[in-house]
Coordinates of C-alpha atoms and ligand atoms in Angstrom, one line a residue:
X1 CA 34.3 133.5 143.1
X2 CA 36.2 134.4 146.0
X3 CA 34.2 137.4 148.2
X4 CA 36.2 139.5 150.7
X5 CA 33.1 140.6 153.1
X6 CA 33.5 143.9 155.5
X7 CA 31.0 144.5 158.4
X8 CA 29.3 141.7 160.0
X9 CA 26.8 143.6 162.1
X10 CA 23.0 142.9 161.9
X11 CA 22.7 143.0 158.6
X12 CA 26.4 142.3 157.6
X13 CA 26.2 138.3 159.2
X14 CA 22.9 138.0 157.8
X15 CA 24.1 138.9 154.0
X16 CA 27.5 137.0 155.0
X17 CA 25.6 133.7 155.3
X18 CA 24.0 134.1 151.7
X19 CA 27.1 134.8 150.4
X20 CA 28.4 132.2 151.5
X21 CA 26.1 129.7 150.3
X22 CA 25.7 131.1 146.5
X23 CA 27.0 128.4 144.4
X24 CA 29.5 130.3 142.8
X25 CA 31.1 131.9 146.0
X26 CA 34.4 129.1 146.6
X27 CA 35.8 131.6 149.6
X28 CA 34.6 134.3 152.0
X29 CA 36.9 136.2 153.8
X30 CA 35.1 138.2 156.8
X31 CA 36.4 141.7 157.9
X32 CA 34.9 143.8 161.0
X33 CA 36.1 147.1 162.7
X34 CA 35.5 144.6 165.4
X35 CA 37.8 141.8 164.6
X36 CA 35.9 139.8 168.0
X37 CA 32.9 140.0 165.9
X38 CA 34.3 138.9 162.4
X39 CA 35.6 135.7 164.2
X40 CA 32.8 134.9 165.8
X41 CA 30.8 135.2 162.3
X42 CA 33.5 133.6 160.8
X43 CA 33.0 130.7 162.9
X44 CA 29.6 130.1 163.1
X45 CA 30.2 130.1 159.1
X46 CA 33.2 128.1 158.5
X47 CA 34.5 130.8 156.5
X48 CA 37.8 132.9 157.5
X49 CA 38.5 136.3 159.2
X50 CA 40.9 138.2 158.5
X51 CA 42.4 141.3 161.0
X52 CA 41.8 144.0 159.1
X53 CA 39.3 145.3 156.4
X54 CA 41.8 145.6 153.9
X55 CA 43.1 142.2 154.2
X56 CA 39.6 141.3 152.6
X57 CA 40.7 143.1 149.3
X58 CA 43.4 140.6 149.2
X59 CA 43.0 137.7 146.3
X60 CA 39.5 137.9 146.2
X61 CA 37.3 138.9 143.0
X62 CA 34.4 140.7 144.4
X63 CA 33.8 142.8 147.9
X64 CA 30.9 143.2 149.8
X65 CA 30.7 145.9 152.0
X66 CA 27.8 145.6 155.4
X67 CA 29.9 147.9 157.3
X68 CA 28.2 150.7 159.5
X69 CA 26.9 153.5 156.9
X70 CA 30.2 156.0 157.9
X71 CA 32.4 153.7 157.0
X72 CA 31.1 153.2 153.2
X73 CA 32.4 156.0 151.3
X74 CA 36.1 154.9 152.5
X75 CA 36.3 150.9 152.1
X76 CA 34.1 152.0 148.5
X77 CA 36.9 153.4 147.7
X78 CA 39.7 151.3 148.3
X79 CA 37.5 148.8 146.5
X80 CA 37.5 150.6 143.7
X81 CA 41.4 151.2 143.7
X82 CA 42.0 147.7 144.2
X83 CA 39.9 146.9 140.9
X84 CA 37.1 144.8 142.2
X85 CA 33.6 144.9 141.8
X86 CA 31.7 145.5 144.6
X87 CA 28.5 145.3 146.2
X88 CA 27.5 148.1 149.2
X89 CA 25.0 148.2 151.4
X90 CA 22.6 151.4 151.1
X91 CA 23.3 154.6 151.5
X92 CA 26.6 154.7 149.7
X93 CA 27.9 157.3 152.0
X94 CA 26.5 159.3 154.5
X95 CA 26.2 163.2 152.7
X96 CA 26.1 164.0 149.4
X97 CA 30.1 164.7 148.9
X98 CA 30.9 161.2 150.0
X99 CA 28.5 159.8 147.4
X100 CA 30.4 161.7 144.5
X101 CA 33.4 160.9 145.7
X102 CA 32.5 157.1 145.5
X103 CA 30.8 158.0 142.1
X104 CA 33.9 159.7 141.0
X105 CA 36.3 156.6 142.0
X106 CA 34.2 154.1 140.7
X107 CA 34.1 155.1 137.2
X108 CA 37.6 156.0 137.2
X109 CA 38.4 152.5 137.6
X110 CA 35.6 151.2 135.7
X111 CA 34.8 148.4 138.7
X112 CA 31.3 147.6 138.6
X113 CA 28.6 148.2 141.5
X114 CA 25.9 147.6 143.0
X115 CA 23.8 149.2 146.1
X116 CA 21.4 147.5 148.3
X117 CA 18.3 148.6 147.0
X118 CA 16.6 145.0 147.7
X119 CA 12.8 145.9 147.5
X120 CA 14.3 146.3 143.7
X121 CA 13.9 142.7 144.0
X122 CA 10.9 142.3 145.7
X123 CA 8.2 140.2 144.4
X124 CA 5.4 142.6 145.3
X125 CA 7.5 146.1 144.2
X126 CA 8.6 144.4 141.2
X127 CA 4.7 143.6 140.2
X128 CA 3.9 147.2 140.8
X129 CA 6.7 148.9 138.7
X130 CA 5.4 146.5 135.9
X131 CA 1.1 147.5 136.7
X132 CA 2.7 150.9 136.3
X133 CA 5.0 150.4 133.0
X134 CA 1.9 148.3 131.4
X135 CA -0.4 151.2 132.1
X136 CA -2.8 148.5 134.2
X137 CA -3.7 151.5 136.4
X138 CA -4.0 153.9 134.0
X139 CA -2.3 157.4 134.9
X140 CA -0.8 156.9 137.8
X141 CA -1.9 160.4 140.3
X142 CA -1.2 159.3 143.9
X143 CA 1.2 157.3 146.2
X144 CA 1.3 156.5 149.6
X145 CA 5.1 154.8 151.2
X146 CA 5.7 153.4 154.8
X147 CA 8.6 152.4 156.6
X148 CA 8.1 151.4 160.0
X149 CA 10.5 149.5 162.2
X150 CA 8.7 147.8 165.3
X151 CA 11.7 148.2 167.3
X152 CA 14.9 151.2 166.9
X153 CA 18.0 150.0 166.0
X154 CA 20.5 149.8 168.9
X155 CA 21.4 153.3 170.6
X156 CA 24.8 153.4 168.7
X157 CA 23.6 152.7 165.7
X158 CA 21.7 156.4 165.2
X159 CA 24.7 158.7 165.5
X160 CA 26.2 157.6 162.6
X161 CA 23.1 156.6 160.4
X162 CA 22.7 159.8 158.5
X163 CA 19.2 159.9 160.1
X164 CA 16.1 158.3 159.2
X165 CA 15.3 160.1 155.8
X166 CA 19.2 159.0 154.6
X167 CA 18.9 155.7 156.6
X168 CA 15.5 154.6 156.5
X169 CA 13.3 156.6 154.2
X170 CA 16.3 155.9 151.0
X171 CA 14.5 152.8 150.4
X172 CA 11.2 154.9 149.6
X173 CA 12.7 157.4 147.6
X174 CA 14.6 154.8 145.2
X175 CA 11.5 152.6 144.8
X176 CA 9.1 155.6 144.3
X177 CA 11.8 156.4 141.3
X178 CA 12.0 153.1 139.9
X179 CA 8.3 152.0 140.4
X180 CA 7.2 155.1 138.2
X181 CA 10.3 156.2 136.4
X182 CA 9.9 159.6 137.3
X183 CA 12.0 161.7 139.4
X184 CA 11.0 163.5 142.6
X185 CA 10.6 167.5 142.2
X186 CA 10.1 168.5 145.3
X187 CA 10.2 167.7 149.2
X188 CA 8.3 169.0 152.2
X189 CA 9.3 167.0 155.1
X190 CA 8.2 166.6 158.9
X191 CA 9.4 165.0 162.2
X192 CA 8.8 164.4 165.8
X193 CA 11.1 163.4 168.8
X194 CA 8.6 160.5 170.7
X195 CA 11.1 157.6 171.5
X196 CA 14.6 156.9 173.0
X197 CA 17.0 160.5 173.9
X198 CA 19.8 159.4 171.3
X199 CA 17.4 160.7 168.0
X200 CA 17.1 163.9 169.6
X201 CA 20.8 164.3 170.3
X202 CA 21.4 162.9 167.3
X203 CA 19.7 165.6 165.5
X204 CA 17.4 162.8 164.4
X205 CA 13.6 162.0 164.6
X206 CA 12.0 158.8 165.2
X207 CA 8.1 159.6 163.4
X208 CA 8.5 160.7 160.1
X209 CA 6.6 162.1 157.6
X210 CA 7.0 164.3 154.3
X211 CA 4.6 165.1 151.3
X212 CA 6.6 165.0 147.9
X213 CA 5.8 166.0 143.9
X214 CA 7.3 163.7 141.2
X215 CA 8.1 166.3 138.0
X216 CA 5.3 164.5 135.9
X217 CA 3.0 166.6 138.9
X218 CA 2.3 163.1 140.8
X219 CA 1.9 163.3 144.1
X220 CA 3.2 161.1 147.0
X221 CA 3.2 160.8 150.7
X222 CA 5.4 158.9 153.0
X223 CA 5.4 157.8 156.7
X224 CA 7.6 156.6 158.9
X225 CA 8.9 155.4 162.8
X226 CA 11.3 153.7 164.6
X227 CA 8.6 152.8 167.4
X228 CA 5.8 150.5 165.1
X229 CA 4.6 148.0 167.8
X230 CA 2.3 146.4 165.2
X231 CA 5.1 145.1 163.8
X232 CA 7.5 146.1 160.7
X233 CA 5.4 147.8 158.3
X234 CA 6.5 148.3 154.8
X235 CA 4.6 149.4 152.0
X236 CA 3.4 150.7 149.0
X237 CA -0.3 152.2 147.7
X238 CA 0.0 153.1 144.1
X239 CA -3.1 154.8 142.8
X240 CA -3.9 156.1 139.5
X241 CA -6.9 156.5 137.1
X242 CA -7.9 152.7 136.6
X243 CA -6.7 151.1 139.8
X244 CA -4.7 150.8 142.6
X245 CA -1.9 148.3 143.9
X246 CA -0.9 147.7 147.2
X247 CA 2.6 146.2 148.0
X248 CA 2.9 145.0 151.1
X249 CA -0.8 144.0 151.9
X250 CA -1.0 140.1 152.7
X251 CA -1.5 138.2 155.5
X252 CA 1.3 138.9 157.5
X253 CA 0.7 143.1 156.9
X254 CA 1.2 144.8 160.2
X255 CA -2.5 145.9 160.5
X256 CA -5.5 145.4 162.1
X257 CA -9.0 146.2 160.3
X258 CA -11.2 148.0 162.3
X259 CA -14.2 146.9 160.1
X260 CA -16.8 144.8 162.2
X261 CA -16.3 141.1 160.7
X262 CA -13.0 141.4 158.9
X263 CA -10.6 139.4 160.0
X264 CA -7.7 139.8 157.5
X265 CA -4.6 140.6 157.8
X266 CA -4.5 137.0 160.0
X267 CA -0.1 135.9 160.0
X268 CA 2.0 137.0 162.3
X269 CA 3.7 140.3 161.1
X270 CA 7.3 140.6 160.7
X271 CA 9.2 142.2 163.5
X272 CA 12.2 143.3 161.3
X273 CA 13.6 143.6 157.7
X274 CA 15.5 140.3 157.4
X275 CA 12.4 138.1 157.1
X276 CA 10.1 140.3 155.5
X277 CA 12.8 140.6 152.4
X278 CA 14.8 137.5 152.8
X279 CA 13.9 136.5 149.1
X280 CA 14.8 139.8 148.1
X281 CA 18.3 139.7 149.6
X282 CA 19.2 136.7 148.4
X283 CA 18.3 137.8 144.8
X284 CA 19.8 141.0 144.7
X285 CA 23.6 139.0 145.9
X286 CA 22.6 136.2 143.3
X287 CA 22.7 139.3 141.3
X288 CA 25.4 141.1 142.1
X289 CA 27.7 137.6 141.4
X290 CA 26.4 138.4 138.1
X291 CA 27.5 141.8 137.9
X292 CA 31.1 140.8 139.1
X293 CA 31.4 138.4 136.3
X294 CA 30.3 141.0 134.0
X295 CA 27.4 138.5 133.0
X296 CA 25.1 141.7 133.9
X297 CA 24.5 145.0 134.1
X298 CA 24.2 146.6 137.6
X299 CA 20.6 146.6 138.7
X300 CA 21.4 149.7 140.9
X301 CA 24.5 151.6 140.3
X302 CA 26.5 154.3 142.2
X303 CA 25.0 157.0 140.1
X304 CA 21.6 156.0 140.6
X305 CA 21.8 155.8 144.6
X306 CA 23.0 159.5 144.1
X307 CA 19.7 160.7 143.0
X308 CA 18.0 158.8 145.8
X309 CA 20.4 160.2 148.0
X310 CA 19.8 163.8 146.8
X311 CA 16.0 163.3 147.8
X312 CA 16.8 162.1 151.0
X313 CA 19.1 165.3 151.4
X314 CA 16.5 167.4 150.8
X315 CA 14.1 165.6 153.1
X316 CA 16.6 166.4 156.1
X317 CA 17.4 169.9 154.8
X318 CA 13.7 170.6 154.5
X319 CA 12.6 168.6 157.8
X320 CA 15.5 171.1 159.9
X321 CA 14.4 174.2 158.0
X322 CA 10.4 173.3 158.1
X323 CA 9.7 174.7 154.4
X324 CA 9.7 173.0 150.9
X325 CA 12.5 171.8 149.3
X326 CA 13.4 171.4 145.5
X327 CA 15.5 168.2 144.6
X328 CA 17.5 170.4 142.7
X329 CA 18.5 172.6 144.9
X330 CA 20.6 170.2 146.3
X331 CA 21.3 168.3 143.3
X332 CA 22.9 171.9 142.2
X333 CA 24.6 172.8 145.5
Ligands
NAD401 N1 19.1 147.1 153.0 C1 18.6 147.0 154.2 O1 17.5 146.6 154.4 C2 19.4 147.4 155.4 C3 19.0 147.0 156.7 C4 19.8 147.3 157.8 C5 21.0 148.0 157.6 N2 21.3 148.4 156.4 C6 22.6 149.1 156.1 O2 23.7 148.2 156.4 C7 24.7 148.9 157.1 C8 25.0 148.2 158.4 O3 23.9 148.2 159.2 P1 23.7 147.3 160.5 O4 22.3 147.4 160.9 O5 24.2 145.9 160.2 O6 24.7 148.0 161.5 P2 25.4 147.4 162.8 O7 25.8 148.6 163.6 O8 24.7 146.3 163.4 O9 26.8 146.8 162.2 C9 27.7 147.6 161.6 C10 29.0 146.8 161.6 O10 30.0 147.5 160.9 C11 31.2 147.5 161.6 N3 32.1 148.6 161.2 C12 31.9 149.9 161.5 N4 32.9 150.6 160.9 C13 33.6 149.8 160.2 C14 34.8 149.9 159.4 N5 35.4 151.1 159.2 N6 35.3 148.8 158.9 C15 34.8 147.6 159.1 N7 33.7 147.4 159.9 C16 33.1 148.5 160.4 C17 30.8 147.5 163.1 O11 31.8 147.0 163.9 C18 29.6 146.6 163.0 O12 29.9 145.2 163.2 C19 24.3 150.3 157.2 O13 24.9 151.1 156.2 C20 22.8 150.3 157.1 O14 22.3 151.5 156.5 C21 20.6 148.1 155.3

């Protein structure tokens, strides 16, 4: 399989290596807005780089797209009217009419997709959703989500990231909907400006928090920050009436018990998201090589994102307008 690849920043080079080394991947051709930065990837991966993103829709079967979160919707797209199946990095665009019109063009030309929803393929989530589907916890009542980065992304990064209930807080809402199959009802959503000047004049927040009701009546909380200097701290408490899982509690956790005598959590935390999912990355593009050969279906499709995308929308809507927000509200706007 031959993978054109556009957007090599943090994330992109990092996905652009496993790529590279799937054993079904004969060819990568790197793309960047930054065609300095595509060689320089290219390079240290003795692949090729092309000038231009849509030279890597050129004889290739499959697209990846790690491109900075504005630029999704567009190269989506043009991926879709050039026929080939593509992979994109979460959130498929950044508002709600960019999502639809990716929806839209990808099921006109019947390409398939897949979004980067990788926690879907983390080993912890994974052996939640199925506690849950088994009924090993019995009614499932309560849920707690974090997503803490120890560090903010770099300053230019924010502007364009939709914010960090589109950017950050997506990867809560989809694995909230595919842990417990339910969908989220409602949204009350908070935020506070403690870290760098760009989040504020970004209309942004860098402490999160919001309080959320699944239509079953479930009930979840979710926390977040850009500024966790315990590390990056990502998980999931799933309670119901016979137990209670944890995702995200072993020894590398970012915590410190304050219990006299306990010594656990004792690794070294992560600092970032690479290492902490790095198994789940490379499943979800061993997937994806799947889905382009039509050897699979699409563990997380266009339509799909959409609802996670509609929760995060509301999120933002209800964190600017400080009051609850239905999901459908702006599922129906
Ligand atoms: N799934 C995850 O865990 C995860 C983690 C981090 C980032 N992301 C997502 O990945 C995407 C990239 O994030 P990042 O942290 O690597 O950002 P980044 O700013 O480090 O890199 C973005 C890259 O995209 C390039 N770019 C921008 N517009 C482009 C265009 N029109 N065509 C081609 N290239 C373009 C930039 O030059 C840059 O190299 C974002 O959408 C982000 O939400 C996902």
């Amino acid at each position: 399989m031959r993978v054109g690849f556009v957007g090599v920043g943090r994330i992109g080079a990092a996905h652009a290596q496993v790529v590279r080394d799937h054993p079904a991947v004969t060819a990568v051709k790197l793309a960047d807005a930054d065609p300095a930065r595509a060689g320089k990837v290219a390079d240290e991966l003795g692949v090729e780089a092309v000038a231009a993103p849509g030279d890597a829709f050129r004889d290739v079967d499959a697209v990846v797209i790690a491109a900075a979160t504005s630029a999704h919707a567009e190269l989506m797209i043009a991926a879709a009217e050039a026929g080939l199946p593509v992979f994109c990095e979460k959130p498929v665009a950044a508002d709600v009419a960019g999502t639809r019109a990716v929806l839209a063009a990808v099921e006109a030309a019947g390409v398939p997709t897949q979004i980067g929803f990788q926690r879907r393929f983390d080993a912890g989530y994974a052996a939640a959703r199925d506690a849950v589907r088994a009924g090993a916890l019995g009614e499932v009542r309560r849920l707690h989500l974090i997503t803490a980065d120890a560090e903010p992304p770099h300053p230019s990064y924010v502007p364009t990231s939709g914010g960090i209930f589109r950017d950050c807080h997506i990867h809560d809402f989809d694995i909230l909907r595919w842990v417990t199959g339910r969908e989220v009802a409602t949204v009350y959503a908070t935020g506070a400006n403690r870290g760098a000047e760009v989040f504020a004049a970004s209309g942004d927040v860098d402490e999160s928090a919001a309080v959320l009701t699944l239509d079953d009546g479930t009930l979840a909380t979710l926390q977040g920050s850009r500024y966790n200097g315990a590390g990056y701290d990502v998980r999931m408490e799933v309670a119901g009436t016979a137990g209670t899982h944890v995702v995200g509690l072993d020894d590398q956790a970012a915590l410190t018990s304050a219990e006299p005598g306990v010594a656990f959590p004792e690794g070294t935390p992560f600092r970032e998201f690479w290492s902490r999912f790095l198994p789940a990355y490379q499943a979800e593009i061993a997937a994806f090589v799947d889905v382009a050969r039509g050897e699979r279906e699409s563990p997380c499709t266009v339509a799909d994102a959409l609802e996670s995308f509609y929760v995060a929308e509301a999120a933002t809507l209800s964190r600017r307008e400080g009051r609850v927000v239905t999901v459908s509200e702006v599922r129906e706007a």
